[in-house]
Each structure stands twice: as structure tokens, then as C-alpha cells.
């Protein structure tokens, strides 16, 4: 066998070994990378025992302030490696109305097109193919039933379940939201999560052969509220 032929075979064999190793090791590297960038579930950071808000005068309009965020949490499977992916945006707006200790109205809007993860390719698919943000640029939650709290103490959380309509990808579904809320030094803070099934909103979870996305996930948020 000619020397040049032997070298060519060695090179080809080396390439095959490298590719095979990438296929085996790659998913583990990817899983570690994604998990290292997974955002923790939102939790209340309100721990102050004082507040600028008068607990006896909570009535009126409240707005969503800086530091608020919303996004999604979903599981992916890549060659049997399970990872959790989280996307976030701080482009969240909304208005709430309080009467005494009762939240009587709330509308929260999220700029879906600005939700991002550490992976631009995933974000492009999410924006352009999955949620078609050119047609449906926002998602909106609207409260449909009042929620009443106990008299709050600054920094001490209370738990609630809120009923409302979630509109995403042009489809509206009635949802229940588990919430936690507390007064903060500057106003209030609310966090929660909404379980979603993508099929319910006309969104097809991607399956690209080597990676699949679960058909269910959650919309999660943390809102910093200011009294107007």
C-alpha cells in the first residue's frame, strides 16, 4: 500500500473518531453549558420590615416598575440529556387596581420578541417560528376575578391563586396562577408561574431529530410594583 494512501486512511479514520467523540461527548458538554446558564425560578426578594407604602391606604392604581421580568421555562432533550432552558425579558408593562385589600383589576403585557437565552439560534426559532412574533409580538395576562389579601406586614409574603386570561400567539386561554406577594421598601413585589401546554396556544414544540422540546412548560415572572 502506498504511503500516501496509508496517510489518507489514517486521516480519514481520525476524522471519524473525532466526529464520533463529538456525537458522544457533545450532548454532555451542551447539557452542562445550558444548565450553567439556567436561571433560578423567580422568588421574592422583599425582606425589609419597613415600607414607604401606607398599609392602611393601598387603594388606587399601581404600575409595574424597574427590575421586573418575565419569561419561560421549558425542558429539552438532546440525545437523552435532559436540560432546562429559561428565557427572560425586562420588557414588562402593566397596570393594577386595588380597592382596600382587594386586587380588582390587572393587565400585564410582555414583549415576547425581546425574550432571550444565551443561545441566539434558539431565540431566533422561538421568535420567528414558534411564537411568530412578527404577527403576535406580545403576551398578555388579564385578571378575571378579584383577589383579596390579609392586612400585609412589610417584607412578609402572602400566597394567593389568581384567575385570569392568558393571551399568547393570538390564542386566549383561562389560567390559574399561584402567586406570592409582599410589600417592599418602595412598594410591592409579586412573583408567580403559569403552567402552559404549547398545543393549547397553537405553538408546535420543535423536534429536530437530535433535540426535542417538551410540549409543556411555564411562564414565570417577578413584578416590582409602585403605587401611583
Short mmCIF file of C-alpha atoms in Angstrom, two decimals:
data_model
loop_
_atom_site.label_atom_id
_atom_site.label_comp_id
_atom_site.label_asym_id
_atom_site.label_seq_id
_atom_site.Cartn_x
_atom_site.Cartn_y
_atom_site.Cartn_z
CA UNK A 1 0.00 0.00 0.00
CA UNK A 2 1.37 3.40 -0.93
CA UNK A 3 2.47 5.67 1.89
CA UNK A 4 0.11 8.44 0.70
CA UNK A 5 -2.81 6.01 0.79
CA UNK A 6 -1.94 4.97 4.35
CA UNK A 7 -1.78 8.62 5.45
CA UNK A 8 -5.15 9.31 3.85
CA UNK A 9 -6.69 6.35 5.66
CA UNK A 10 -5.19 7.47 8.96
CA UNK A 11 -6.55 11.00 8.48
CA UNK A 12 -9.99 9.69 7.50
CA UNK A 13 -10.03 7.37 10.48
CA UNK A 14 -9.01 10.21 12.76
CA UNK A 15 -11.83 12.38 11.46
CA UNK A 16 -14.32 9.56 12.04
CA UNK A 17 -13.08 9.14 15.61
CA UNK A 18 -13.31 12.88 16.29
CA UNK A 19 -16.84 13.09 14.86
CA UNK A 20 -17.92 10.03 16.85
CA UNK A 21 -16.45 11.52 20.01
CA UNK A 22 -18.26 14.80 19.35
CA UNK A 23 -21.55 12.96 18.96
CA UNK A 24 -20.99 11.17 22.25
CA UNK A 25 -19.43 13.96 24.30
CA UNK A 26 -21.19 16.91 22.65
CA UNK A 27 -24.58 16.41 24.33
CA UNK A 28 -22.91 16.28 27.76
CA UNK A 29 -21.00 19.48 27.05
CA UNK A 30 -24.17 21.13 25.75
CA UNK A 31 -26.17 19.96 28.76
CA UNK A 32 -23.56 21.34 31.14
CA UNK A 33 -23.48 24.64 29.27
CA UNK A 34 -27.28 25.04 29.28
CA UNK A 35 -27.63 24.06 32.92
CA UNK A 36 -24.91 26.53 33.91
CA UNK A 37 -26.99 29.28 32.25
CA UNK A 38 -30.35 28.17 33.68
CA UNK A 39 -31.98 31.00 35.61
CA UNK A 40 -33.33 30.16 39.05
CA UNK A 41 -37.11 30.31 39.49
CA UNK A 42 -38.18 33.82 40.50
CA UNK A 43 -38.56 34.35 44.23
CA UNK A 44 -39.46 37.32 46.37
CA UNK A 45 -36.51 39.43 47.38
CA UNK A 46 -38.59 41.63 49.68
CA UNK A 47 -37.19 41.22 53.19
CA UNK A 48 -37.37 44.72 54.59
CA UNK A 49 -39.56 45.24 57.62
CA UNK A 50 -40.40 48.78 56.55
CA UNK A 51 -42.22 50.23 53.55
CA UNK A 52 -42.91 53.65 52.11
CA UNK A 53 -46.47 52.44 51.41
CA UNK A 54 -49.21 53.10 53.97
CA UNK A 55 -50.68 49.64 54.68
CA UNK A 56 -53.97 51.32 55.54
CA UNK A 57 -54.11 53.12 52.19
CA UNK A 58 -53.37 50.62 49.44
CA UNK A 59 -56.31 51.62 47.24
CA UNK A 60 -55.73 53.09 43.82
CA UNK A 61 -53.59 52.46 40.77
CA UNK A 62 -50.33 50.52 40.80
CA UNK A 63 -47.82 50.16 37.97
CA UNK A 64 -45.02 47.75 37.10
CA UNK A 65 -41.63 49.27 37.83
CA UNK A 66 -37.98 48.69 37.01
CA UNK A 67 -36.33 45.38 37.86
CA UNK A 68 -39.39 43.40 36.76
CA UNK A 69 -39.00 40.50 34.35
CA UNK A 70 -40.95 37.67 32.71
CA UNK A 71 -40.09 34.68 30.58
CA UNK A 72 -40.40 30.97 30.10
CA UNK A 73 -39.04 27.70 31.49
CA UNK A 74 -39.09 24.54 29.37
CA UNK A 75 -37.31 21.18 29.24
CA UNK A 76 -35.29 19.96 26.27
CA UNK A 77 -33.89 16.52 25.48
CA UNK A 78 -30.69 16.22 23.43
CA UNK A 79 -29.52 12.64 22.84
CA UNK A 80 -31.08 11.56 26.17
CA UNK A 81 -29.57 14.53 28.01
CA UNK A 82 -32.34 16.44 29.83
CA UNK A 83 -31.82 20.15 30.33
CA UNK A 84 -33.99 23.07 31.42
CA UNK A 85 -33.96 26.23 29.33
CA UNK A 86 -35.00 29.64 30.63
CA UNK A 87 -35.65 32.82 28.66
CA UNK A 88 -36.05 36.28 30.16
CA UNK A 89 -37.04 39.84 29.27
CA UNK A 90 -37.34 43.01 31.34
CA UNK A 91 -39.79 44.47 28.81
CA UNK A 92 -42.86 44.07 31.01
CA UNK A 93 -45.60 46.68 31.44
CA UNK A 94 -48.96 46.77 33.13
CA UNK A 95 -51.48 48.37 35.43
CA UNK A 96 -53.20 47.09 38.56
CA UNK A 97 -56.10 48.47 40.57
CA UNK A 98 -56.51 47.90 44.32
CA UNK A 99 -59.57 48.58 46.45
CA UNK A 100 -58.70 48.24 50.12
CA UNK A 101 -57.10 44.79 50.38
CA UNK A 102 -58.57 43.52 47.10
CA UNK A 103 -56.89 43.46 43.71
CA UNK A 104 -59.82 44.23 41.44
CA UNK A 105 -58.13 44.55 38.04
CA UNK A 106 -54.79 43.80 36.45
CA UNK A 107 -53.36 43.70 32.95
CA UNK A 108 -49.75 42.65 32.36
CA UNK A 109 -48.11 42.72 28.93
CA UNK A 110 -44.81 41.08 27.97
CA UNK A 111 -42.78 41.94 24.89
CA UNK A 112 -42.28 38.37 23.64
CA UNK A 113 -39.92 39.46 20.86
CA UNK A 114 -37.33 40.57 23.43
CA UNK A 115 -37.20 37.30 25.40
CA UNK A 116 -33.70 35.86 25.14
CA UNK A 117 -31.49 32.98 26.27
CA UNK A 118 -27.70 32.56 25.95
CA UNK A 119 -28.31 30.81 22.58
CA UNK A 120 -29.14 33.17 19.64
CA UNK A 121 -30.15 30.25 17.37
CA UNK A 122 -32.74 29.07 19.88
CA UNK A 123 -34.00 32.63 20.29
CA UNK A 124 -34.41 33.02 16.53
CA UNK A 125 -36.51 29.85 16.33
CA UNK A 126 -38.53 30.91 19.38
CA UNK A 127 -39.27 34.34 17.92
CA UNK A 128 -39.71 33.57 14.24
CA UNK A 129 -41.09 30.02 14.06
CA UNK A 130 -42.63 29.08 17.40
CA UNK A 131 -44.36 32.29 18.51
CA UNK A 132 -44.31 34.23 15.22
CA UNK A 133 -43.59 37.50 16.98
CA UNK A 134 -43.94 39.49 13.75
CA UNK A 135 -47.66 38.68 13.99
CA UNK A 136 -48.01 38.29 17.75
CA UNK A 137 -45.36 40.49 19.41
CA UNK A 138 -46.80 40.41 22.94
CA UNK A 139 -48.35 38.11 25.51
CA UNK A 140 -50.92 39.45 27.96
CA UNK A 141 -52.41 38.32 31.25
CA UNK A 142 -55.72 39.86 32.35
CA UNK A 143 -57.20 39.24 35.80
CA UNK A 144 -60.78 37.94 35.58
CA UNK A 145 -61.71 37.65 39.27
CA UNK A 146 -60.78 39.77 42.30
CA UNK A 147 -58.09 38.59 44.73
CA UNK A 148 -58.27 39.61 48.39
CA UNK A 149 -55.31 39.69 50.77
CA UNK A 150 -54.98 39.87 54.51
CA UNK A 151 -53.65 43.08 56.03
CA UNK A 152 -49.99 43.00 54.96
CA UNK A 153 -46.87 43.48 57.05
CA UNK A 154 -43.86 44.84 55.13
CA UNK A 155 -41.50 42.09 53.99
CA UNK A 156 -43.84 39.24 54.94
CA UNK A 157 -45.10 37.24 51.92
CA UNK A 158 -48.65 36.11 51.32
CA UNK A 159 -49.74 33.39 48.88
CA UNK A 160 -52.70 33.62 46.50
CA UNK A 161 -54.27 31.95 43.50
CA UNK A 162 -55.41 34.33 40.78
CA UNK A 163 -57.76 33.56 37.89
CA UNK A 164 -57.24 35.20 34.53
CA UNK A 165 -56.92 35.00 30.77
CA UNK A 166 -53.50 34.46 29.17
CA UNK A 167 -53.24 35.52 25.54
CA UNK A 168 -50.22 34.17 23.66
CA UNK A 169 -49.65 33.54 19.95
CA UNK A 170 -53.06 35.08 19.29
CA UNK A 171 -54.86 32.49 21.45
CA UNK A 172 -56.54 33.18 24.79
CA UNK A 173 -56.81 30.53 27.50
CA UNK A 174 -58.20 30.76 31.02
CA UNK A 175 -55.47 30.05 33.58
CA UNK A 176 -54.90 29.84 37.32
CA UNK A 177 -51.76 31.48 38.69
CA UNK A 178 -50.10 30.71 42.02
CA UNK A 179 -48.72 33.98 43.36
CA UNK A 180 -46.64 35.25 46.22
CA UNK A 181 -46.69 38.93 47.14
CA UNK A 182 -45.15 41.22 49.75
CA UNK A 183 -44.75 44.89 50.47
CA UNK A 184 -41.23 46.21 49.86
CA UNK A 185 -39.39 49.32 50.93
CA UNK A 186 -40.51 51.08 47.74
CA UNK A 187 -43.87 49.44 47.00
CA UNK A 188 -44.72 45.81 46.38
CA UNK A 189 -43.40 42.68 44.74
CA UNK A 190 -45.26 39.78 43.13
CA UNK A 191 -43.91 36.56 41.71
CA UNK A 192 -45.64 33.63 40.08
CA UNK A 193 -45.69 30.89 37.47
CA UNK A 194 -48.30 29.79 34.92
CA UNK A 195 -48.17 26.22 33.57
CA UNK A 196 -48.72 26.16 29.79
CA UNK A 197 -49.19 23.49 27.15
CA UNK A 198 -47.92 24.78 23.82
CA UNK A 199 -50.57 22.97 21.77
CA UNK A 200 -53.24 24.96 23.61
CA UNK A 201 -51.83 28.14 22.07
CA UNK A 202 -51.25 26.78 18.60
CA UNK A 203 -47.49 26.57 19.19
CA UNK A 204 -45.69 23.48 17.94
CA UNK A 205 -42.77 22.47 20.14
CA UNK A 206 -39.73 21.88 17.91
CA UNK A 207 -38.36 18.40 17.25
CA UNK A 208 -35.19 18.44 15.16
CA UNK A 209 -34.23 14.79 15.47
CA UNK A 210 -31.29 15.35 17.78
CA UNK A 211 -33.15 17.74 20.11
CA UNK A 212 -36.78 17.81 21.20
CA UNK A 213 -38.64 20.30 23.36
CA UNK A 214 -41.34 19.20 25.76
CA UNK A 215 -44.88 20.24 24.84
CA UNK A 216 -45.43 21.89 28.21
CA UNK A 217 -43.54 24.45 30.24
CA UNK A 218 -44.27 27.53 32.28
CA UNK A 219 -44.48 31.29 32.02
CA UNK A 220 -42.86 32.87 35.08
CA UNK A 221 -42.42 36.42 36.28
CA UNK A 222 -41.32 38.79 39.03
CA UNK A 223 -43.00 42.19 39.21
CA UNK A 224 -41.89 45.21 41.20
CA UNK A 225 -44.95 47.37 41.81
CA UNK A 226 -45.20 51.06 42.60
CA UNK A 227 -48.26 52.89 43.88
CA UNK A 228 -49.33 55.76 41.64
#
